[in-house]
Amino acid sequence: GDSVTQMEGPVTLSEEACLTINCTYTATGYPSLFWYVQYPGEGLQLLLKATKADDKGSNKGFEATYRKETTSFHLEKGSVQVSDSAVYFCALSDVGGGSNYKLTFGKGTLLTVNP
Amino acid sequence: DTEVTQTPKHLVMGMTNKKSLKCEQHMGHRAMYWYKQKAKKPPELMFVYSYEKLSINESVPSRFSPECPNSSLLNLHLHALQPEDSALYLCASSQGRTGYNYGYTFGSGTRLTVV
C-alpha cells in the first residue's frame, strides 16, 4: 500500500536559519504530493503541492520538488520565522490501487522557531 | 467562499449523550471527508462521501454515524462514545477526483472531549 515517511523531529531552529524536512514515499500509482501545515489549535492548511515529476511547489517561501527517481518531496525554506512554528505533514493522494481519493499522511514534524 | 466551516469548535459530552458535528462548504466540491486526529498524530480517515453517497467507511465503530444531506453539508452523529474517542475531528472537501491534483480543503475542526 501507499506510505509516507518523514523526519519526525521535533526540529528547533533560530530565526533566519535554513529548514529542510525530509519526506519520502511509496505508492502503487502515480501520486500527487502535498505539504500541509497545522498551527497550534487549528486545522490543516495546504501549504504547497506537486502533481508530476520535477514539479516544484512553492508558497510563503517554502519549496518542495517532486523527485520520482528518489521518491522524495523534501520541504525547504531559506530563512524561517517565528510564525513558521507549526506541525508540517507530508501527504500523498494516489488514485491507483483503489485508493479512491484518499490522502495518506506522514507522521508530522513539529517545527519550533526561536527568536 | 473558499472555506470549510465546522461547528461547534469545542464539544464536551457524556458517554450517554447524543450529539452531532456539522460541516459545510460552498465551493461546489463533490467529495467530503471526516478525519479523526489524536494529539501529536496525523489525521486518520474515517469516512468519504462522493456525490452525496458514502464511498469509504474505514471500519469506524457504529457509534459514529455520518450523514450527507446535500452536496454542501456533512454531519457526524455521535452516540454512546467512549473517552478514547476524544480527539480533534476534521472535515475536508475536494473537487471529486481532482482532489488528487488540487488538494483537500480542511476545516478548523471540532475538539471533542468525552467524559
Tab-separated table of C-alpha atoms in Angstrom:
chain	number	residue	atom	x	y	z
A	1	GLY	CA	0.000	0.000	0.000
A	2	ASP	CA	0.864	3.675	-0.084
A	3	SER	CA	3.009	5.183	2.658
A	4	VAL	CA	4.805	8.403	3.555
A	5	THR	CA	7.905	8.634	5.724
A	6	GLN	CA	9.036	11.979	7.071
A	7	MET	CA	11.537	13.027	9.692
A	8	GLU	CA	9.628	13.231	12.933
A	9	GLY	CA	11.594	15.850	14.787
A	10	PRO	CA	10.982	17.878	16.775
A	11	VAL	CA	13.042	20.403	14.877
A	12	THR	CA	14.153	23.545	16.697
A	13	LEU	CA	15.757	26.408	14.770
A	14	SER	CA	16.710	30.003	15.326
A	15	GLU	CA	15.015	32.705	13.292
A	16	GLU	CA	16.532	33.112	9.789
A	17	ALA	CA	18.003	29.601	9.806
A	18	CYS	CA	17.534	27.235	6.853
A	19	LEU	CA	14.944	24.487	7.050
A	20	THR	CA	14.785	21.072	5.418
A	21	ILE	CA	12.193	18.454	6.351
A	22	ASN	CA	12.743	15.185	4.536
A	23	CYS	CA	9.848	13.230	3.057
A	24	THR	CA	9.913	10.014	1.028
A	25	TYR	CA	7.004	7.970	-0.246
A	26	THR	CA	5.928	4.658	-1.688
A	27	ALA	CA	2.904	4.460	-3.948
A	28	THR	CA	1.314	1.924	-6.270
A	29	GLY	CA	0.223	4.505	-8.823
A	30	TYR	CA	1.444	7.969	-9.808
A	31	PRO	CA	0.633	10.109	-6.792
A	32	SER	CA	0.164	13.801	-6.242
A	33	LEU	CA	2.239	15.106	-3.341
A	34	PHE	CA	1.366	17.721	-0.743
A	35	TRP	CA	2.697	19.539	2.274
A	36	TYR	CA	0.126	20.579	4.865
A	37	VAL	CA	0.776	22.827	7.864
A	38	GLN	CA	-1.097	22.768	11.159
A	39	TYR	CA	-0.726	25.739	13.506
A	40	PRO	CA	-1.475	25.199	17.190
A	41	GLY	CA	-5.173	24.651	17.837
A	42	GLU	CA	-6.118	24.806	14.168
A	43	GLY	CA	-6.982	22.534	11.262
A	44	LEU	CA	-4.709	21.678	8.350
A	45	GLN	CA	-3.837	24.154	5.625
A	46	LEU	CA	-2.476	23.191	2.245
A	47	LEU	CA	0.995	24.710	2.008
A	48	LEU	CA	2.072	23.506	-1.429
A	49	LYS	CA	1.606	20.698	-3.913
A	50	ALA	CA	3.115	18.972	-6.945
A	51	THR	CA	1.348	16.634	-9.320
A	52	LYS	CA	4.086	15.267	-11.589
A	53	ALA	CA	7.772	14.502	-11.638
A	54	ASP	CA	10.100	17.520	-11.439
A	55	ASP	CA	7.228	19.857	-10.497
A	56	LYS	CA	8.216	22.377	-7.845
A	57	GLY	CA	5.552	23.536	-5.435
A	58	SER	CA	6.117	26.825	-3.643
A	59	ASN	CA	4.279	29.091	-1.227
A	60	LYS	CA	5.217	31.596	1.513
A	61	GLY	CA	8.938	30.997	0.886
A	62	PHE	CA	8.609	27.224	1.203
A	63	GLU	CA	9.531	24.949	-1.697
A	64	ALA	CA	9.435	21.234	-2.480
A	65	THR	CA	10.332	19.364	-5.673
A	66	TYR	CA	8.693	16.101	-6.781
A	67	ARG	CA	11.606	13.702	-7.343
A	68	LYS	CA	10.321	10.476	-8.874
A	69	GLU	CA	13.762	8.873	-9.132
A	70	THR	CA	14.314	9.178	-5.379
A	71	THR	CA	10.590	9.085	-4.431
A	72	SER	CA	11.100	12.214	-2.367
A	73	PHE	CA	9.379	15.558	-1.726
A	74	HIS	CA	11.568	17.404	0.774
A	75	LEU	CA	10.318	20.711	2.216
A	76	GLU	CA	12.783	23.615	2.258
A	77	LYS	CA	12.844	27.236	3.336
A	78	GLY	CA	15.836	29.512	3.214
A	79	SER	CA	15.022	31.676	6.230
A	80	VAL	CA	12.440	30.626	8.813
A	81	GLN	CA	10.434	32.974	11.004
A	82	VAL	CA	8.913	32.532	14.445
A	83	SER	CA	5.499	32.470	12.749
A	84	ASP	CA	6.505	29.283	10.883
A	85	SER	CA	6.337	27.312	14.130
A	86	ALA	CA	3.814	24.555	13.447
A	87	VAL	CA	3.446	20.876	12.597
A	88	TYR	CA	4.194	20.009	8.974
A	89	PHE	CA	2.655	16.942	7.300
A	90	CYS	CA	3.820	15.408	4.045
A	91	ALA	CA	0.986	13.622	2.229
A	92	LEU	CA	0.149	11.869	-0.999
A	93	SER	CA	-3.018	11.182	-2.944
A	94	ASP	CA	-2.987	8.205	-5.275
A	95	VAL	CA	-5.897	7.077	-7.378
A	96	GLY	CA	-4.146	3.821	-8.187
A	97	GLY	CA	-4.713	0.637	-6.228
A	98	GLY	CA	-8.278	1.538	-5.328
A	99	SER	CA	-7.212	4.362	-3.041
A	100	ASN	CA	-10.204	6.404	-4.192
A	101	TYR	CA	-9.144	9.977	-3.338
A	102	LYS	CA	-7.588	9.059	0.000
A	103	LEU	CA	-4.844	11.190	1.492
A	104	THR	CA	-2.003	9.260	3.094
A	105	PHE	CA	-0.106	11.305	5.686
A	106	GLY	CA	3.331	11.116	7.173
A	107	LYS	CA	3.580	11.266	10.965
A	108	GLY	CA	4.215	15.004	11.049
A	109	THR	CA	7.195	17.148	12.030
A	110	LEU	CA	6.966	19.709	14.801
A	111	LEU	CA	8.960	22.829	13.963
A	112	THR	CA	9.762	25.397	16.636
A	113	VAL	CA	11.489	28.616	15.612
A	114	ASN	CA	13.043	30.703	18.382
A	115	PRO	CA	13.633	34.466	18.123
B	1	ASP	CA	-16.156	31.242	-0.391
B	2	THR	CA	-13.067	29.021	-0.076
B	3	GLU	CA	-13.671	27.653	3.378
B	4	VAL	CA	-14.888	24.552	5.115
B	5	THR	CA	-16.836	25.578	8.213
B	6	GLN	CA	-17.182	23.232	11.162
B	7	THR	CA	-19.433	23.637	14.182
B	8	PRO	CA	-19.137	23.522	17.082
B	9	LYS	CA	-15.469	24.308	17.658
B	10	HIS	CA	-15.482	22.600	21.030
B	11	LEU	CA	-17.792	19.917	22.415
B	12	VAL	CA	-17.869	18.149	25.763
B	13	MET	CA	-20.247	15.214	26.001
B	14	GLY	CA	-21.031	12.408	28.369
B	15	MET	CA	-20.876	8.780	27.350
B	16	THR	CA	-24.668	8.512	27.199
B	17	ASN	CA	-25.237	11.687	25.180
B	18	LYS	CA	-26.153	12.053	21.539
B	19	LYS	CA	-24.576	14.935	19.656
B	20	SER	CA	-23.812	15.924	16.082
B	21	LEU	CA	-20.904	17.616	14.360
B	22	LYS	CA	-21.642	19.765	11.349
B	23	CYS	CA	-19.537	20.631	8.314
B	24	GLU	CA	-20.429	22.993	5.483
B	25	GLN	CA	-18.734	24.073	2.261
B	26	HIS	CA	-19.911	26.219	-0.648
B	27	MET	CA	-17.062	25.594	-3.078
B	28	GLY	CA	-19.035	23.116	-5.189
B	29	HIS	CA	-16.819	20.282	-4.015
B	30	ARG	CA	-18.410	16.870	-4.531
B	31	ALA	CA	-16.236	14.817	-2.188
B	32	MET	CA	-16.328	15.329	1.582
B	33	TYR	CA	-14.388	13.586	4.310
B	34	TRP	CA	-14.306	13.039	8.057
B	35	TYR	CA	-10.913	12.613	9.724
B	36	LYS	CA	-10.045	11.958	13.352
B	37	GLN	CA	-6.824	13.360	14.791
B	38	LYS	CA	-5.374	12.420	18.144
B	39	ALA	CA	-2.760	14.633	19.796
B	40	LYS	CA	0.653	14.564	18.121
B	41	LYS	CA	-0.613	12.204	15.400
B	42	PRO	CA	-1.561	12.634	11.738
B	43	PRO	CA	-5.235	12.677	10.768
B	44	GLU	CA	-6.874	9.277	10.247
B	45	LEU	CA	-9.553	8.891	7.605
B	46	MET	CA	-12.982	7.842	8.874
B	47	PHE	CA	-15.461	8.347	6.028
B	48	VAL	CA	-15.576	9.557	2.428
B	49	TYR	CA	-18.684	10.826	0.668
B	50	SER	CA	-18.594	11.172	-3.084
B	51	TYR	CA	-21.559	12.872	-4.775
B	52	GLU	CA	-23.520	12.523	-1.517
B	53	LYS	CA	-23.007	8.770	-1.369
B	54	LEU	CA	-20.865	7.027	1.219
B	55	SER	CA	-17.924	5.563	-0.685
B	56	ILE	CA	-15.473	4.713	2.081
B	57	ASN	CA	-16.001	3.653	5.691
B	58	GLU	CA	-12.664	2.890	7.306
B	59	SER	CA	-14.129	0.290	9.690
B	60	VAL	CA	-15.341	3.003	12.032
B	61	PRO	CA	-17.433	1.860	15.046
B	62	SER	CA	-21.176	2.285	14.641
B	63	ARG	CA	-21.299	4.838	17.452
B	64	PHE	CA	-20.142	7.228	14.707
B	65	SER	CA	-22.810	7.740	12.040
B	66	PRO	CA	-22.151	10.008	9.054
B	67	GLU	CA	-24.805	11.748	7.019
B	68	CYS	CA	-24.626	13.852	3.858
B	69	PRO	CA	-27.986	15.639	3.460
B	70	ASN	CA	-26.863	17.557	0.353
B	71	SER	CA	-23.769	18.458	-1.594
B	72	SER	CA	-22.796	21.267	0.817
B	73	LEU	CA	-23.388	19.619	4.179
B	74	LEU	CA	-21.822	16.757	6.068
B	75	ASN	CA	-22.824	15.654	9.547
B	76	LEU	CA	-21.302	13.228	12.006
B	77	HIS	CA	-23.766	11.862	14.561
B	78	LEU	CA	-22.263	10.683	17.827
B	79	HIS	CA	-23.834	8.278	20.294
B	80	ALA	CA	-22.535	6.337	23.273
B	81	LEU	CA	-18.952	7.459	22.779
B	82	GLN	CA	-16.023	6.348	24.883
B	83	PRO	CA	-13.350	8.561	26.483
B	84	GLU	CA	-10.823	7.260	23.936
B	85	ASP	CA	-12.930	8.916	21.213
B	86	SER	CA	-11.794	12.294	22.496
B	87	ALA	CA	-9.926	13.919	19.606
B	88	LEU	CA	-9.970	16.671	17.003
B	89	TYR	CA	-12.490	15.827	14.279
B	90	LEU	CA	-11.654	17.370	10.937
B	91	CYS	CA	-13.878	17.765	7.935
B	92	ALA	CA	-12.393	18.194	4.467
B	93	SER	CA	-13.637	18.577	0.936
B	94	SER	CA	-12.210	18.217	-2.553
B	95	GLN	CA	-13.347	18.663	-6.115
B	96	GLY	CA	-14.071	14.967	-6.506
B	97	ARG	CA	-11.371	13.136	-8.352
B	98	THR	CA	-9.450	16.383	-8.842
B	99	GLY	CA	-8.649	16.352	-5.136
B	100	TYR	CA	-5.967	14.054	-6.423
B	101	ASN	CA	-4.396	17.051	-8.147
B	102	TYR	CA	-5.639	20.104	-6.311
B	103	GLY	CA	-5.591	19.001	-2.721
B	104	TYR	CA	-8.143	18.968	0.005
B	105	THR	CA	-9.563	21.895	1.943
B	106	PHE	CA	-9.794	21.239	5.668
B	107	GLY	CA	-11.967	22.886	8.270
B	108	SER	CA	-10.548	24.058	11.588
B	109	GLY	CA	-12.043	21.069	13.378
B	110	THR	CA	-14.215	20.239	16.359
B	111	ARG	CA	-12.308	19.409	19.524
B	112	LEU	CA	-14.351	16.684	21.206
B	113	THR	CA	-13.957	15.630	24.828
B	114	VAL	CA	-15.893	12.608	26.092
B	115	VAL	CA	-16.317	12.493	29.861
